[in-house]
Short mmCIF file of C-alpha atoms in Angstrom, two decimals:
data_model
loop_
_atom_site.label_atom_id
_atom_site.label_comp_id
_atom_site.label_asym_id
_atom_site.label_seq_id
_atom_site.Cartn_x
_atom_site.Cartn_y
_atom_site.Cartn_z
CA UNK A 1 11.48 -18.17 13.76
CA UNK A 2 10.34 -17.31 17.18
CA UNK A 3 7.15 -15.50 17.06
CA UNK A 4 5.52 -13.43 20.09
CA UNK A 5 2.09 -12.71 19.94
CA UNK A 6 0.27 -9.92 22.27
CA UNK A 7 -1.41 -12.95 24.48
CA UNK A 8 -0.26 -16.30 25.13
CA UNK A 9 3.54 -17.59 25.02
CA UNK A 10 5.97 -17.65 22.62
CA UNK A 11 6.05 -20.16 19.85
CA UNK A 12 9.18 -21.42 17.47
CA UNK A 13 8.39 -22.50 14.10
CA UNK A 14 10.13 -23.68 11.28
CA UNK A 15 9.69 -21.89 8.01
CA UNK A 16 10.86 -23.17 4.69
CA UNK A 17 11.57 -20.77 1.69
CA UNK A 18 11.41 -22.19 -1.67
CA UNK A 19 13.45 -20.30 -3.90
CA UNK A 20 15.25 -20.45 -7.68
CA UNK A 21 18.35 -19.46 -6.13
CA UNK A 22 20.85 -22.38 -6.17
CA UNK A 23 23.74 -21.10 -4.43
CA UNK A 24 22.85 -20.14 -0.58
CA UNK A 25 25.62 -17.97 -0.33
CA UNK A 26 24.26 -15.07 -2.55
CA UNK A 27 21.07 -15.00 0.18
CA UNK A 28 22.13 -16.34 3.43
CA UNK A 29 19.01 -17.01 5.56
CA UNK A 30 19.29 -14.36 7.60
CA UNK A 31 19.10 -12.09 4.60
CA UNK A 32 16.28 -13.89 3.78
CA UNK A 33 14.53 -13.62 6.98
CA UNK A 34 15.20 -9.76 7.32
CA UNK A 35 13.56 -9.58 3.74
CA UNK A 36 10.64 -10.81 4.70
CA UNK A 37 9.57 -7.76 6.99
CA UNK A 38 9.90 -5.70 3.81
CA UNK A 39 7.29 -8.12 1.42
CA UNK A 40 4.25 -5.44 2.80
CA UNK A 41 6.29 -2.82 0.64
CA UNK A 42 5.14 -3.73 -2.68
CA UNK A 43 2.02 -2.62 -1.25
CA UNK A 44 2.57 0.65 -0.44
CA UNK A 45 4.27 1.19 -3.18
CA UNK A 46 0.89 0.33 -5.11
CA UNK A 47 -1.20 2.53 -2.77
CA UNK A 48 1.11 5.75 -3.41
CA UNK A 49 0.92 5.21 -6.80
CA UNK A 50 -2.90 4.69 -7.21
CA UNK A 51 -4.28 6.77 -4.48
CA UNK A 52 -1.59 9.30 -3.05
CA UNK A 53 0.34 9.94 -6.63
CA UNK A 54 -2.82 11.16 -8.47
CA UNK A 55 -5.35 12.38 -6.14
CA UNK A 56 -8.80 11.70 -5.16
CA UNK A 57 -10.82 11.19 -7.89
CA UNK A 58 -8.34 11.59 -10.78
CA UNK A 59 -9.17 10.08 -13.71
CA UNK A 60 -7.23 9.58 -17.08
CA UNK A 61 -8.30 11.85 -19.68
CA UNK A 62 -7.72 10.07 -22.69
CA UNK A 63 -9.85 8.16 -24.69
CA UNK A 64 -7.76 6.67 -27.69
CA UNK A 65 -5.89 3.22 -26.29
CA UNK A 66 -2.18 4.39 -26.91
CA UNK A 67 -3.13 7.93 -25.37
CA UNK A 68 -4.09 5.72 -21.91
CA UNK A 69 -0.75 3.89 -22.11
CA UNK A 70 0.82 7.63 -22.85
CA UNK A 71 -0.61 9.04 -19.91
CA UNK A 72 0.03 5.94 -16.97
CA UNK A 73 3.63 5.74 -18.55
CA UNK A 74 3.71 9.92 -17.90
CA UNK A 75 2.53 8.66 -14.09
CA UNK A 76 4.67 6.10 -13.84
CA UNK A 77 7.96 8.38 -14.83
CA UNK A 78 7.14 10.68 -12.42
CA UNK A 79 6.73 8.09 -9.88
CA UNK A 80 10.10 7.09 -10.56
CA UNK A 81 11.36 10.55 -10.23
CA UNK A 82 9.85 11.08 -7.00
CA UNK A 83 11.28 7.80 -5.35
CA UNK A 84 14.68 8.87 -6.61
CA UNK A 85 14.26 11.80 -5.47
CA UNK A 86 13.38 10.29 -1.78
CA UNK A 87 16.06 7.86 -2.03
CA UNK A 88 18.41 10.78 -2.81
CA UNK A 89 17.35 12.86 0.35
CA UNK A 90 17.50 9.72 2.56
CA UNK A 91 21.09 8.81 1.63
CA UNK A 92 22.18 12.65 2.11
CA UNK A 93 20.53 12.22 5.57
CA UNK A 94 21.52 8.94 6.42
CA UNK A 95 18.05 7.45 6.95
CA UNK A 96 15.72 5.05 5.81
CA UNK A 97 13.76 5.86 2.66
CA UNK A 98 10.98 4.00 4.00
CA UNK A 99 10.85 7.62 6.65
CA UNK A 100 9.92 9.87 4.01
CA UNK A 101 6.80 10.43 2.99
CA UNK A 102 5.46 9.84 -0.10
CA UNK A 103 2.35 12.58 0.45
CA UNK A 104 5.02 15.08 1.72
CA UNK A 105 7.10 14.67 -1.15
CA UNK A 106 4.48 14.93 -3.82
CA UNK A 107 3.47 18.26 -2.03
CA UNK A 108 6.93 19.72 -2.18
CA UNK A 109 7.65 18.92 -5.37
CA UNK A 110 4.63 20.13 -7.02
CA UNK A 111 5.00 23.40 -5.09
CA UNK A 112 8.83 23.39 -6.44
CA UNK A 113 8.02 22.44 -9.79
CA UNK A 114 5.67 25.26 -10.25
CA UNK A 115 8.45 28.03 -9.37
CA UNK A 116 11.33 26.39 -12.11
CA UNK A 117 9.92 26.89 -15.38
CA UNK A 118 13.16 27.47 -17.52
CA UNK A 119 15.47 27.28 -14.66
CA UNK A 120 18.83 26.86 -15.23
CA UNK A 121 21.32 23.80 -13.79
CA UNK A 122 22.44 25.94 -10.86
CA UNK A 123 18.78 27.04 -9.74
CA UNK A 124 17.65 23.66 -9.82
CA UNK A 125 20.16 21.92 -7.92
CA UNK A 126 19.51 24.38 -5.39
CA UNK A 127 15.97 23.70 -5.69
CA UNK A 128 16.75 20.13 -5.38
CA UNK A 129 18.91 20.63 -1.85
CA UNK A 130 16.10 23.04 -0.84
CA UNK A 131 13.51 19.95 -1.35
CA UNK A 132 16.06 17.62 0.36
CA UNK A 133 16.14 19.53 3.74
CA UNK A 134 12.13 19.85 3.64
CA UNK A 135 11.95 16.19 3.50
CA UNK A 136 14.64 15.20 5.76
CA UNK A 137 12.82 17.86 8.04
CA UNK A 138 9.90 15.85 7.57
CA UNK A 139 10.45 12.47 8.51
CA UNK A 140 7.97 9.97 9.57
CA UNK A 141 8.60 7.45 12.58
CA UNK A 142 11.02 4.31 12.58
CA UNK A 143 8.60 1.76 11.14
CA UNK A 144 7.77 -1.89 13.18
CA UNK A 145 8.52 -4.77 11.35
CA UNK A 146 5.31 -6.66 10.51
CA UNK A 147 5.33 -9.70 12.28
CA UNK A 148 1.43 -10.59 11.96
CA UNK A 149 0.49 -14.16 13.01
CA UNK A 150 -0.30 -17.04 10.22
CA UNK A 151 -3.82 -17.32 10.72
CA UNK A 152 -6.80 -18.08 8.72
CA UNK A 153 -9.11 -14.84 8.35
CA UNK A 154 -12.97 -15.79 9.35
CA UNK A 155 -15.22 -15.17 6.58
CA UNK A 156 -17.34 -12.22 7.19
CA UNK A 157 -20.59 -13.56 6.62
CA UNK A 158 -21.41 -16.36 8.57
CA UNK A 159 -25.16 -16.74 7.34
CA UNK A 160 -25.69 -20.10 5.05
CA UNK A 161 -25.27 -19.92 1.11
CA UNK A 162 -29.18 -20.76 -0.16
CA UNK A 163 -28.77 -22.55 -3.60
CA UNK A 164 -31.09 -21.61 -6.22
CA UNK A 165 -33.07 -24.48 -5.93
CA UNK A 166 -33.35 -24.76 -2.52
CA UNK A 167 -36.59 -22.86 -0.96
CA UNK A 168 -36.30 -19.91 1.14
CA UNK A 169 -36.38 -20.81 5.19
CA UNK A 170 -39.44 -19.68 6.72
CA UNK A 171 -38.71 -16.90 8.94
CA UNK A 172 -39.65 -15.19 12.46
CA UNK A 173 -40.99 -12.01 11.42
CA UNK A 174 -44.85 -11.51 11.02
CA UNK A 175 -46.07 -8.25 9.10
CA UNK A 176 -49.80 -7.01 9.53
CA UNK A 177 -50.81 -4.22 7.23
CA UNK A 178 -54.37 -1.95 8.64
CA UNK A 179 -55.59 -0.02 5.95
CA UNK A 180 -57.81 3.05 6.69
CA UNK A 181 -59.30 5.26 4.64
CA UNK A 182 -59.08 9.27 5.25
CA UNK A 183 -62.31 11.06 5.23
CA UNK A 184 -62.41 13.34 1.72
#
């Protein structure tokens, strides 16, 4: 792999994937390689479900245990719906899925949703084409393959760890207090 960072040349390095796949014909490297771009989706997929699925400051009603796994199980159905529903839209438009949004979807649908209260097949498939060409309408930029260098993050504090034991380093600050009394 041939990697180009914003300053300094070019560098080639050689990457080895360790995998349970035994034959390499079912994932030729190159499949592998182009795969890798696509290992930061997991992530969104995480944050849309979390932050941009619920809301800000949603929190599950439920108090009994199996009401809790009742409720995320509700979320994560809908979920589900929603990314088929964005998959759907990008194959009828020929696009990535990746270039719809996950906020703008949420927003249509709950605005279509409200109007199809015992809706028949016929009004709902419309509803659904109707949702299609607001998304495909829509879509969000190509996005750039993420091709971040292998480096070692610095640690954000760079002052020394004091162990318990260990007594505290005199410092360079000096306080003086002047005490005054008011007049009564």
């Amino acid at each position: 792999m041939t990697i180009r960072p914003q300053e300094g040349p070019p560098r080639t390095e050689t990457f080895r994937l360790v995998t349970s796949l035994l034959d390499h014909r079912l994932a030729p490297a190159h499949q592998l390689a182009a795969a890798y771009h696509q290992r930061w989706e997991i992530e969104n997929g995480f944050a849309e479900l979390k932050n941009r699925l619920r809301g800000a400051g949603f929190i599950l009603r439920s108090k009994a245990p199996e009401l809790v796994c009742q409720e995320i199980y509700a979320l994560l159905t809908v979920y589900q719906a929603l990314c088929a529903l964005q998959t759907r839209a990008a194959e009828h438009g020929g696009t990535d899925p990746d270039r719809i949004s996950f906020t703008v979807t949420v927003q249509i649908a709950r605005l279509a949703v409200a109007a199809q209260a015992a809706a028949d097949v016929t009004t709902l498939d419309t509803a659904r084409r109707e949702v299609t060409t607001e998304l495909l309408a829509a879509l969000l930029p190509p996005r750039r393959n993420r091709q971040c260098q292998r480096i070692k993050k610095p640690t954000k504090n760079t002052f020394e760890v004091r162990k318990r034991d260990q007594p505290r380093t005199p410092s360079n600050v000096r306080c003086t207090l002047k005490v005054t009394k008011h007049p009564t």
